[in-house]
Coordinates of C-alpha atoms in Angstrom, one line a residue:
M1 CA 0.1 -0.1 0.1
A2 CA 1.3 3.6 -1.1
D3 CA 2.1 6.1 1.7
I4 CA -0.7 8.5 1.7
I5 CA 0.6 11.2 4.5
R6 CA 2.2 14.0 3.4
L7 CA 3.7 17.1 5.0
L8 CA 1.5 20.2 4.1
P9 CA 3.6 22.9 2.4
D10 CA 4.3 26.1 4.4
H11 CA 2.0 28.3 2.5
V12 CA -1.1 25.7 3.4
A13 CA -0.4 25.5 6.8
N14 CA -0.2 29.2 6.9
Q15 CA -3.5 29.5 5.7
I16 CA -4.9 26.9 7.9
A17 CA -3.5 28.5 10.9
A18 CA -4.9 32.0 9.7
G19 CA -8.7 30.7 9.8
E20 CA -8.2 30.3 13.8
V21 CA -5.9 33.6 14.1
V22 CA -7.8 36.0 11.6
Q23 CA -11.3 35.4 12.1
R24 CA -12.3 39.0 10.3
P25 CA -10.4 42.5 10.1
A26 CA -11.1 43.1 13.8
S27 CA -8.7 40.3 14.5
V28 CA -5.9 41.7 12.2
V29 CA -6.3 45.2 14.0
K30 CA -6.1 43.5 17.6
E31 CA -2.9 41.7 16.4
L32 CA -1.1 44.6 15.1
L33 CA -2.0 46.9 17.9
E34 CA -0.7 44.5 20.4
N35 CA 2.6 43.7 18.4
A36 CA 2.9 47.7 18.5
I37 CA 2.5 47.8 22.2
D38 CA 5.1 45.2 22.9
A39 CA 7.5 47.2 20.6
K40 CA 7.1 49.8 23.5
A41 CA 5.5 52.4 21.5
T42 CA 4.1 55.6 23.0
E43 CA 2.0 56.8 19.8
I44 CA 0.2 54.5 17.7
K45 CA -1.8 55.3 14.8
L46 CA -4.2 52.9 13.1
I47 CA -6.0 53.6 9.6
V48 CA -8.7 51.8 8.2
K49 CA -10.5 51.7 5.0
G50 CA -13.6 49.8 3.8
G51 CA -14.1 48.1 7.1
G52 CA -10.9 46.7 7.3
K53 CA -11.2 44.6 4.1
T54 CA -9.5 47.0 1.8
L55 CA -6.9 48.7 4.1
I56 CA -5.7 48.2 7.6
Q57 CA -2.5 50.1 8.7
V58 CA -0.9 50.4 12.2
V59 CA 2.0 53.1 12.4
D60 CA 3.9 52.9 15.6
N61 CA 7.3 54.8 17.3
G62 CA 8.6 51.4 19.0
I63 CA 12.1 50.3 19.0
G64 CA 11.6 48.9 15.2
M65 CA 13.3 45.6 13.7
S66 CA 16.5 44.9 12.2
V67 CA 16.7 43.8 8.7
T68 CA 17.0 40.2 9.9
D69 CA 14.4 40.5 12.4
A70 CA 11.8 42.0 9.5
R71 CA 12.2 38.9 7.4
L72 CA 12.2 36.3 10.2
S73 CA 9.0 38.0 11.8
F74 CA 6.6 36.4 8.8
E75 CA 8.0 32.9 9.6
R76 CA 5.5 30.5 11.7
H77 CA 6.3 30.6 15.5
A78 CA 9.0 33.1 15.3
T79 CA 8.8 35.3 18.4
S80 CA 10.9 37.4 20.5
K81 CA 8.5 37.4 23.5
I82 CA 9.5 33.5 24.7
T83 CA 12.5 31.2 24.3
K84 CA 11.6 28.5 26.6
A85 CA 8.3 26.4 27.6
E86 CA 8.5 27.9 31.1
D87 CA 8.2 31.3 29.9
L88 CA 4.4 30.6 29.3
F89 CA 3.8 30.9 32.8
N90 CA 5.5 34.4 33.4
L91 CA 4.3 36.3 30.4
S92 CA 4.4 40.1 30.3
T93 CA 3.6 40.5 26.5
K94 CA 0.6 40.6 24.5
G95 CA 1.8 38.3 21.8
F96 CA 3.8 34.8 22.4
R97 CA 3.0 32.3 19.8
G98 CA 4.6 33.9 16.9
E99 CA 1.7 33.0 14.6
A100 CA -0.1 36.4 13.7
L101 CA 2.2 38.0 11.1
A102 CA 2.5 34.6 9.1
S103 CA -1.3 34.1 9.3
I104 CA -1.8 37.3 8.1
A105 CA 0.8 37.5 5.4
A106 CA -0.8 34.2 4.1
I107 CA -4.2 35.7 3.4
A108 CA -3.4 39.3 2.5
H109 CA -0.8 41.7 0.8
V110 CA 1.2 43.2 3.6
E111 CA 4.0 45.9 3.4
L112 CA 6.6 46.1 6.5
K113 CA 8.6 49.2 7.1
S114 CA 10.5 49.5 10.2
R115 CA 13.8 51.0 11.5
T116 CA 15.7 50.9 14.9
T117 CA 17.0 53.9 16.6
D118 CA 20.6 53.0 16.0
Q119 CA 20.3 52.4 12.1
E120 CA 20.3 55.0 9.6
V121 CA 18.2 53.4 7.1
G122 CA 15.2 50.9 7.7
T123 CA 13.8 47.9 5.9
H124 CA 10.8 47.7 3.3
I125 CA 9.1 44.2 2.7
K126 CA 6.3 43.4 0.4
I127 CA 4.6 40.0 0.8
E128 CA 1.7 38.4 -1.0
G129 CA 0.2 35.1 -0.1
S130 CA 3.4 34.3 2.2
T131 CA 5.3 34.8 -0.8
I132 CA 7.8 37.8 -0.5
I133 CA 7.7 40.1 -3.7
D134 CA 10.4 42.5 -2.6
Q135 CA 12.9 43.5 0.1
D136 CA 15.0 46.5 -0.2
V137 CA 16.4 49.4 1.9
A138 CA 14.4 52.5 2.4
V139 CA 14.1 55.5 4.5
V140 CA 11.7 55.3 7.3
P141 CA 11.2 57.0 10.5
K142 CA 12.0 55.2 14.0
G143 CA 9.4 52.5 14.7
T144 CA 7.4 50.0 12.7
S145 CA 4.5 50.6 10.0
L146 CA 2.4 47.7 9.0
L147 CA 0.0 48.1 5.9
V148 CA -2.3 45.1 5.2
K149 CA -4.5 45.2 1.9
N150 CA -6.9 43.2 0.2
L151 CA -7.9 40.9 3.3
F152 CA -8.7 37.2 2.1
F153 CA -8.1 37.6 -1.3
N154 CA -6.8 34.3 -1.9
I155 CA -9.9 32.9 0.0
P156 CA -12.8 34.1 -1.8
A157 CA -15.2 31.9 0.5
R158 CA -14.0 33.5 3.7
R159 CA -14.0 37.1 2.1
N160 CA -17.6 36.4 1.3
F161 CA -18.3 35.6 4.9
L162 CA -17.8 38.9 5.9
K163 CA -20.6 41.1 6.8
S164 CA -20.9 44.9 5.5
D165 CA -18.3 47.7 6.0
Q166 CA -20.4 49.3 8.7
V167 CA -20.4 46.0 10.9
E168 CA -17.0 45.2 10.3
F169 CA -16.0 48.8 11.3
R170 CA -17.9 48.5 14.2
H171 CA -15.9 45.4 15.5
I172 CA -12.9 47.3 14.7
T173 CA -13.9 49.7 16.8
D174 CA -14.7 47.5 19.9
E175 CA -11.3 45.8 19.7
F176 CA -9.8 49.6 19.4
H177 CA -11.6 50.1 22.6
R178 CA -10.4 47.1 24.5
V179 CA -6.6 48.0 23.5
A180 CA -6.9 51.7 24.3
L181 CA -8.8 51.3 27.4
A182 CA -6.0 48.7 28.8
H183 CA -3.3 51.1 28.1
P184 CA -4.3 54.8 28.9
Q185 CA -0.8 55.5 29.2
I186 CA -0.1 55.0 25.6
G187 CA -1.6 57.8 22.9
F188 CA -3.9 56.5 19.9
Q189 CA -5.2 58.0 16.9
F190 CA -7.7 56.2 14.8
Y191 CA -8.9 57.3 11.1
N192 CA -11.5 55.5 8.9
N193 CA -11.9 56.2 5.4
G194 CA -9.8 59.6 5.8
G195 CA -11.6 60.9 8.7
E196 CA -10.3 61.1 12.5
V197 CA -12.5 58.9 14.7
F198 CA -10.7 59.3 18.1
N199 CA -7.6 61.0 18.8
L200 CA -6.7 59.8 22.6
P201 CA -3.8 61.6 24.4
A202 CA -1.9 59.6 27.1
N203 CA -3.7 59.9 30.3
D204 CA -5.1 58.3 33.2
L205 CA -7.6 55.3 33.0
R206 CA -10.5 57.7 33.9
K207 CA -9.9 60.4 31.4
R208 CA -9.4 57.8 28.9
I209 CA -12.9 56.3 29.7
V210 CA -14.3 59.8 29.2
H211 CA -12.7 60.5 25.9
I212 CA -14.1 57.3 24.5
F213 CA -17.5 57.3 25.7
G214 CA -18.2 61.0 26.3
R215 CA -18.1 63.6 28.8
K216 CA -21.3 62.8 30.6
T217 CA -19.6 59.4 31.7
N218 CA -17.6 61.1 34.2
E219 CA -20.4 61.7 36.4
K220 CA -21.5 57.7 36.1
L221 CA -18.2 56.8 37.6
V222 CA -17.4 55.0 40.9
P223 CA -14.1 54.4 41.6
V224 CA -12.8 50.8 42.8
Q225 CA -9.7 50.4 44.6
E226 CA -8.3 47.2 46.5
D227 CA -4.8 45.9 47.1
T228 CA -4.6 42.2 48.3
Q229 CA -2.0 39.5 48.5
V230 CA -3.6 37.5 45.9
V231 CA -5.1 40.5 43.3
K232 CA -4.9 44.0 43.1
I233 CA -8.2 45.6 41.9
S234 CA -8.6 49.1 40.5
G235 CA -10.7 50.7 37.7
F236 CA -14.1 52.2 37.9
I237 CA -17.9 51.1 37.9
L238 CA -20.9 53.0 36.7
K239 CA -23.7 53.7 39.0
P240 CA -26.9 51.6 39.2
E241 CA -29.0 53.9 37.8
F242 CA -27.0 54.0 34.8
A243 CA -27.5 50.1 34.3
K244 CA -28.3 49.2 30.7
K245 CA -30.5 46.1 29.0
S246 CA -27.9 45.7 26.8
R247 CA -24.3 44.6 27.1
G248 CA -21.8 47.1 26.0
E249 CA -19.6 48.6 28.7
Q250 CA -18.5 45.6 30.5
F251 CA -14.5 45.5 30.5
F252 CA -12.5 43.1 32.5
F253 CA -8.8 43.6 32.2
A254 CA -6.1 41.0 33.4
N255 CA -2.4 42.3 33.7
N256 CA -3.5 44.8 31.1
R257 CA -5.1 42.4 28.9
F258 CA -8.7 42.5 27.7
I259 CA -10.6 39.2 29.0
K260 CA -13.9 37.5 28.8
S261 CA -14.9 36.0 32.3
P262 CA -18.9 35.1 32.7
Y263 CA -17.6 33.7 36.2
L264 CA -16.4 37.0 37.2
H265 CA -19.3 39.1 35.5
H266 CA -21.6 37.2 37.7
A267 CA -19.6 38.3 41.0
V268 CA -20.1 42.0 39.7
L269 CA -24.0 41.1 39.4
G270 CA -24.1 39.9 43.0
A271 CA -22.4 42.8 44.2
F272 CA -25.4 45.2 42.3
E273 CA -28.0 42.7 43.5
G274 CA -31.3 44.6 44.6
L275 CA -29.8 48.0 43.0
I276 CA -30.7 47.5 39.7
K277 CA -33.6 46.2 37.7
P278 CA -33.8 42.6 36.6
G279 CA -32.7 41.8 33.2
T280 CA -30.4 45.2 33.2
H281 CA -26.4 45.0 33.2
P282 CA -24.1 47.3 35.1
G283 CA -21.1 48.8 33.5
Y284 CA -17.5 48.2 35.1
F285 CA -14.1 49.0 33.6
L286 CA -11.9 46.9 36.3
C287 CA -8.4 45.9 36.1
L288 CA -7.2 42.9 37.7
E289 CA -3.1 42.4 38.5
V290 CA -2.4 38.8 39.5
D291 CA 0.9 37.2 39.8
P292 CA 1.6 36.0 36.1
G293 CA 2.2 32.3 37.4
T294 CA -1.3 32.0 38.4
I295 CA -2.9 32.8 35.0
D296 CA -3.0 30.8 32.1
I297 CA -3.5 32.8 28.3
N298 CA -2.7 30.0 26.3
I299 CA -6.2 28.9 25.9
H300 CA -7.4 30.2 22.9
P301 CA -5.7 31.9 19.6
T302 CA -7.8 34.9 20.7
K303 CA -6.4 35.1 24.1
T304 CA -9.2 36.6 25.7
E305 CA -10.0 33.4 27.6
V306 CA -8.0 32.6 30.5
K307 CA -7.9 30.4 33.6
F308 CA -7.1 31.6 37.0
D309 CA -5.7 29.3 39.7
D310 CA -8.1 30.4 42.3
E311 CA -11.4 32.0 41.0
H312 CA -13.2 31.5 43.8
T313 CA -11.0 33.9 45.9
L314 CA -10.9 36.3 42.9
Y315 CA -14.8 36.0 42.9
A316 CA -15.1 36.9 46.6
Y317 CA -12.7 39.5 46.7
L318 CA -14.1 41.3 43.4
K319 CA -17.9 41.1 45.0
S320 CA -17.0 42.5 48.3
T321 CA -14.6 45.1 46.8
I322 CA -17.5 46.5 44.5
K323 CA -19.8 46.6 47.3
H324 CA -17.5 48.5 49.5
S325 CA -17.0 51.1 46.6
L326 CA -20.7 51.5 46.4
G327 CA -21.2 52.1 50.2
Q328 CA -18.0 54.2 50.6
F329 CA -19.2 56.8 47.8
N330 CA -22.9 56.9 49.1
V331 CA -23.8 55.4 46.0
I332 CA -26.3 53.0 48.1
P333 CA -28.0 54.2 51.0
A334 CA -26.5 53.3 54.5
L335 CA -28.3 53.3 57.8
D336 CA -26.9 54.1 61.0
F337 CA -28.7 53.3 64.2
E338 CA -26.8 54.8 66.7
Q339 CA -26.4 58.4 65.3
D340 CA -29.0 61.0 66.1
P341 CA -29.9 62.6 62.8
N342 CA -30.8 65.8 64.9
L343 CA -27.7 66.4 66.1
D344 CA -26.0 66.7 62.7
T345 CA -24.8 70.1 61.5
P346 CA -26.8 71.3 58.4
Y347 CA -24.1 72.0 55.9
A348 CA -24.6 75.8 55.5
Y349 CA -23.8 76.4 59.0
K350 CA -20.4 74.3 59.0
G351 CA -17.5 76.1 59.8
K352 CA -19.4 79.1 61.4
A353 CA -19.0 80.3 65.0
A354 CA -22.1 79.7 67.6
N355 CA -23.9 82.9 68.4
T356 CA -25.3 83.4 72.0
P357 CA -29.1 83.9 71.9
H358 CA -30.9 87.1 73.0
V359 CA -34.3 86.9 75.0
T360 CA -36.2 90.1 75.2
V361 CA -38.6 90.4 78.0
N362 CA -41.6 92.6 78.3
S363 CA -41.6 93.8 81.8
N364 CA -44.8 95.6 81.7
F365 CA -46.6 92.6 80.7
N366 CA -49.4 91.6 83.2
P367 CA -52.2 89.2 81.9
F368 CA -54.3 89.8 85.0
R369 CA -54.5 93.7 84.9
E370 CA -57.7 94.7 83.5
V371 CA -58.8 97.8 81.9
A372 CA -61.5 99.6 83.5
S373 CA -63.4 100.5 80.6
T374 CA -63.9 96.9 78.7
G375 CA -63.2 94.9 81.5
K376 CA -61.1 92.4 79.5
S377 CA -57.3 91.7 80.4
V378 CA -54.4 93.5 78.6
G379 CA -52.5 90.2 78.0
A380 CA -55.9 88.8 76.4
A381 CA -56.1 92.0 73.9
S382 CA -56.2 90.5 70.1
T383 CA -56.9 91.5 66.7
Y384 CA -59.1 88.5 65.8
T385 CA -62.7 89.3 65.2
K386 CA -65.1 86.1 64.9
K387 CA -67.1 86.6 61.6
S388 CA -70.9 86.3 62.0
S389 CA -72.3 82.9 60.7
K390 CA -75.6 83.9 60.7
G391 CA -77.8 82.9 57.5
W392 CA -75.8 79.6 57.1
E393 CA -79.2 78.0 56.8
N394 CA -80.1 79.8 53.6
L395 CA -77.2 77.7 51.7
Y396 CA -79.4 74.7 52.1
E397 CA -82.9 76.1 51.6
G398 CA -84.8 74.1 48.7
L399 CA -82.3 71.5 48.6
E400 CA -84.8 68.5 49.1
I401 CA -87.2 70.0 46.5
A402 CA -84.6 70.1 44.0
T403 CA -83.2 66.6 44.4
P404 CA -86.2 64.8 45.6
N405 CA -84.7 61.2 44.6
H406 CA -81.1 61.9 45.9
K407 CA -80.3 59.0 48.0
P408 CA -76.4 58.9 49.5
S409 CA -76.4 55.0 49.2
T410 CA -76.2 55.2 45.2
I411 CA -72.6 56.8 45.7
S412 CA -70.4 55.1 43.2
F413 CA -66.8 54.2 43.8
E414 CA -63.8 54.3 41.3
S415 CA -62.9 51.1 39.6
E416 CA -59.4 49.3 39.2
H417 CA -57.0 51.8 37.6
I418 CA -56.2 51.2 34.0
N419 CA -52.4 51.6 33.4
N420 CA -52.7 52.9 29.9
T421 CA -54.9 52.6 26.7
I422 CA -52.7 51.6 23.7
F423 CA -55.3 52.6 20.9
D424 CA -56.5 55.7 20.1
A425 CA -60.0 56.7 22.2
N426 CA -61.9 57.8 18.8
K427 CA -61.5 54.4 17.3
D428 CA -64.7 53.2 16.2
L429 CA -65.4 50.0 18.0
K430 CA -69.2 49.8 17.8
D431 CA -69.3 47.0 15.3
A432 CA -66.9 44.8 17.7
V433 CA -69.5 43.0 19.7
T434 CA -67.2 40.0 20.7
P435 CA -66.8 39.9 24.3
T436 CA -63.1 39.8 25.8
F437 CA -61.7 39.0 29.1
Q438 CA -58.1 39.6 30.2
L439 CA -56.5 36.9 32.1
R440 CA -54.0 37.7 34.6
K441 CA -53.0 41.0 32.8
K442 CA -50.9 38.6 30.4
Y443 CA -53.6 36.9 28.0
I444 CA -57.0 38.4 26.5
V445 CA -59.6 35.5 26.2
T446 CA -62.3 36.1 23.4
T447 CA -65.0 33.7 21.4
I448 CA -65.2 32.4 18.0
K449 CA -67.6 30.0 16.5
S450 CA -66.0 27.0 17.1
G451 CA -64.6 27.7 20.8
M452 CA -62.3 30.5 21.9
V453 CA -58.8 32.2 21.3
V454 CA -56.5 33.1 24.0
I455 CA -54.2 36.0 22.7
N456 CA -50.8 36.7 24.1
Q457 CA -51.3 40.5 24.7
S458 CA -47.5 41.7 24.3
R459 CA -46.8 39.3 21.5
A460 CA -50.0 40.4 19.6
H461 CA -49.1 44.0 20.2
Q462 CA -45.7 43.3 18.7
R463 CA -47.3 42.0 15.6
V464 CA -49.3 44.8 15.1
L465 CA -46.7 47.6 15.7
Y466 CA -44.2 45.7 13.4
E467 CA -46.4 45.8 10.4
K468 CA -47.4 49.4 11.1
F469 CA -44.0 50.6 11.5
L470 CA -42.6 48.4 8.5
R471 CA -45.3 50.0 6.4
N472 CA -44.6 53.7 7.3
I473 CA -40.7 53.1 6.7
T474 CA -41.7 52.0 3.1
I475 CA -44.4 54.3 2.2
K476 CA -42.7 56.9 4.4
E477 CA -46.1 58.2 5.7
A478 CA -45.7 58.3 9.4
V479 CA -47.1 61.0 11.7
S480 CA -44.8 62.7 13.9
Q481 CA -45.4 64.8 17.0
Q482 CA -43.6 67.7 17.7
L483 CA -41.9 68.5 21.0
L484 CA -42.4 71.7 22.6
F485 CA -38.8 71.8 24.0
P486 CA -36.5 69.5 22.0
L487 CA -34.6 66.9 23.7
S488 CA -30.9 66.5 23.8
L489 CA -29.4 63.2 24.5
S490 CA -25.8 62.2 24.7
F491 CA -24.2 59.3 23.1
S492 CA -20.6 58.1 22.5
K493 CA -18.9 58.6 18.9
A494 CA -19.4 54.8 18.1
E495 CA -23.1 55.2 18.9
L496 CA -23.4 58.3 17.2
T497 CA -21.9 56.6 14.1
I498 CA -24.6 54.0 14.3
L499 CA -27.4 56.8 14.9
K500 CA -26.2 58.3 11.4
E501 CA -26.8 55.0 9.6
I502 CA -30.0 54.7 10.5
K503 CA -31.2 58.3 10.5
E504 CA -33.1 58.0 7.1
S505 CA -35.0 54.9 8.7
L506 CA -35.8 56.9 11.8
C507 CA -37.0 59.7 9.9
A508 CA -39.3 57.5 8.0
V509 CA -40.9 56.2 11.2
G510 CA -41.6 59.6 12.3
F511 CA -38.5 60.9 14.5
V512 CA -37.3 64.3 13.7
F513 CA -33.9 65.1 14.5
G514 CA -32.0 68.7 14.9
A515 CA -28.4 69.2 14.9
I516 CA -26.1 66.2 15.7
V517 CA -23.2 67.8 17.3
E518 CA -19.8 66.1 18.7
E519 CA -21.6 63.9 21.5
A520 CA -25.2 65.1 21.6
V521 CA -28.4 64.7 19.4
E522 CA -31.5 67.1 19.2
V523 CA -34.7 65.2 18.8
K524 CA -37.4 67.6 17.7
G525 CA -40.0 65.1 16.9
V526 CA -41.0 61.4 18.1
P527 CA -43.4 59.2 16.6
V528 CA -47.3 59.1 17.9
Q529 CA -46.6 56.1 20.0
V530 CA -43.4 57.0 21.7
A531 CA -43.8 59.0 24.7
E532 CA -41.1 62.0 25.4
S533 CA -40.1 59.8 28.8
E534 CA -39.5 56.7 26.5
V535 CA -37.0 58.5 23.7
Q536 CA -33.8 57.7 25.5
M537 CA -34.8 54.4 26.3
V538 CA -35.7 53.7 22.7
M539 CA -32.4 55.0 21.1
E540 CA -30.5 52.8 23.4
Q541 CA -32.2 49.9 22.5
L542 CA -32.2 50.7 18.8
I543 CA -28.2 51.5 19.0
S544 CA -28.0 48.1 21.1
D545 CA -29.9 46.1 18.3
F546 CA -28.0 47.5 15.4
Q547 CA -24.8 46.9 17.1
M548 CA -25.4 43.0 16.2
E549 CA -24.5 41.9 13.0
I550 CA -27.0 42.7 10.3
S551 CA -26.7 43.0 6.6
D552 CA -26.2 46.3 5.0
N553 CA -29.3 46.3 2.7
S554 CA -31.9 48.7 3.4
F555 CA -34.5 46.1 3.9
S556 CA -32.5 44.3 6.8
Q557 CA -32.4 47.8 8.5
S558 CA -35.9 48.5 8.1
D559 CA -36.8 45.0 9.4
M560 CA -34.7 45.6 12.7
L561 CA -35.8 49.0 13.3
A562 CA -39.5 47.8 13.1
K563 CA -38.7 44.9 15.3
T564 CA -37.0 47.0 17.9
L565 CA -39.6 49.6 18.3
S566 CA -42.2 47.1 18.4
K567 CA -40.5 45.3 20.9
T568 CA -39.9 48.7 23.0
L569 CA -43.5 50.2 22.6
S570 CA -45.5 47.0 22.9
V571 CA -47.9 46.3 25.7
K572 CA -46.3 44.4 28.4
T573 CA -47.2 41.5 30.6
G574 CA -48.7 42.8 33.8
E575 CA -50.3 45.9 32.2
Q576 CA -54.1 46.3 32.9
L577 CA -55.9 47.1 29.5
D578 CA -59.6 48.5 29.3
E579 CA -62.3 46.6 27.2
A580 CA -62.0 49.0 24.5
S581 CA -58.1 48.4 24.0
Q582 CA -59.0 44.6 24.2
L583 CA -61.3 44.7 21.5
A584 CA -58.8 47.1 19.5
L585 CA -56.2 44.9 19.9
V586 CA -58.0 41.8 18.8
N587 CA -59.3 43.2 15.6
D588 CA -56.2 44.8 14.4
L589 CA -54.3 41.5 15.1
F590 CA -56.6 39.6 13.0
A591 CA -56.2 42.5 10.3
C592 CA -52.4 41.8 10.0
K593 CA -50.6 39.8 7.2
E594 CA -49.4 37.3 9.5
T595 CA -51.8 36.6 12.6
T596 CA -50.0 33.5 14.1
L597 CA -46.7 34.7 15.0
S598 CA -44.9 37.5 16.4
P599 CA -42.0 39.5 14.7
F600 CA -39.9 37.2 16.7
N601 CA -41.6 34.0 15.4
K602 CA -43.2 33.1 18.6
R603 CA -47.0 32.2 18.8
T604 CA -49.5 35.0 19.2
Y605 CA -52.5 33.0 20.1
V606 CA -54.0 29.5 20.7
T607 CA -57.3 28.0 19.8
I608 CA -59.3 26.1 22.0
S609 CA -62.1 24.2 20.3
E610 CA -65.6 23.1 21.9
N611 CA -64.6 19.8 21.6
D612 CA -61.2 20.4 23.7
I613 CA -63.6 21.8 26.4
E614 CA -66.0 19.0 26.2
R615 CA -63.2 16.4 26.7
K616 CA -62.3 17.9 29.7
F617 CA -65.8 16.9 31.3
I618 CA -65.5 13.3 30.3

């Protein structure tokens, strides 16, 4: 039998490895930024075009590479970070495998320019698909510039797998945030399609967070600081009132490396227990410093999954530290049963000297001395005169004649409070005579010829609103209610980018926008279904949903927008509906094109036939 096992060529092996290391343009950005940080750069510039599919360039002022190092850096398992296996348990650098540049060069066009401090000229290398096209001497500044063009040019299937430019750009932005937050002492510049996105000077962590997420983030931050023998915890958490339904501002850094840890995230949720609403997530920017020998990073190619030697101790320390910070900065109310609040000095009187009280006494006052002419005592003199109440009977004359049938027993009391009416009050419901009943403030029960129908009020209203919003977006005949005082909503730069992408669709639904400045959006009008108090929540939910991976075509945007608005504005479980609203919801549901499923493919109602009821009594 002939031998069938063959050793794969290097370019094939590199393409296989690239599938694990380079999943999308954001993976390339992460590897190149980390290499620049390992090169001890103090200024790093990131340039992106076409969502990273056309161009990714990282320029740093680090130590640079010699001619030999520049050539050897594109070989597999060639690295300057480690020399032996024991170094894996004492890592102080970002990279250590030596696979990133080799994998990137296997699936893209790469240009490298680098020069060290002691060299007069640098090196310029061009590589296409692991093949060196040119290597020459070049006059370049100190540091390294690595340019990646036409990602996945030789793997069409992987290139077609990539999402739209906007989605890929958002993934790149997320990676940029993670690296920039982990290293606030390094200055970063970020350019997309020729425009500046971020210009972050070297600073501390608090100012770096404010520069990325907006000025209003500063008032939301609560410092966290704890130093123990096991771990050193530092960073910030967001106040409980700013918790969001979506995840997006949760950052863990272990030894200046971004990590994902559901276990430690649960510890943060435990510290916020009772302070945030169910289903919301608190924001945090927490840095953990542990002994490099107690953490294992070599688990996944992305290096975001790590293992700690003693996770249970970290869990306890993290939870107690956050609780301590919440109490220390008066974020949560504290009860002191030993202190008398009446003894507290008012804030306005702190630092003032006490004044001696002065008492004035009328020495001529005598309550028992009477005036001869009036017979009244001097002390009892008063300016009060009692008004005459004579003639009060006239107010009630003829009352029995005017209301002969009046009986006090016929007084009616207010019925149960109705939370809201979801449909227009003037809608014609005279023809709808089918009786309805609301069950447990969640279901609407109505009858049909063959039995009865049980409708989930929330899902049914989602279907009604979804088709209405989708129709408004398509026809662009939405009705908008103008606000008397325009709202000014604050967003980060990344969130503003998403809003600008979907602005046209939002206007078709009924939103009216004013000026969009650096970190704020002016809202002048909203759809009739949206209350003024709900605008901020609706916008945040829209941004959260659009941060997910969606296609770039207009229908997908419109569909996502209609789904988000219907989910946010629909009647929720637990809301009491009056009879008119119940009837209107039933009629509008069965007037929809699709009645059986909600926009999220969940059943809206079930039918119980008369035979099903009969069988229950057998």
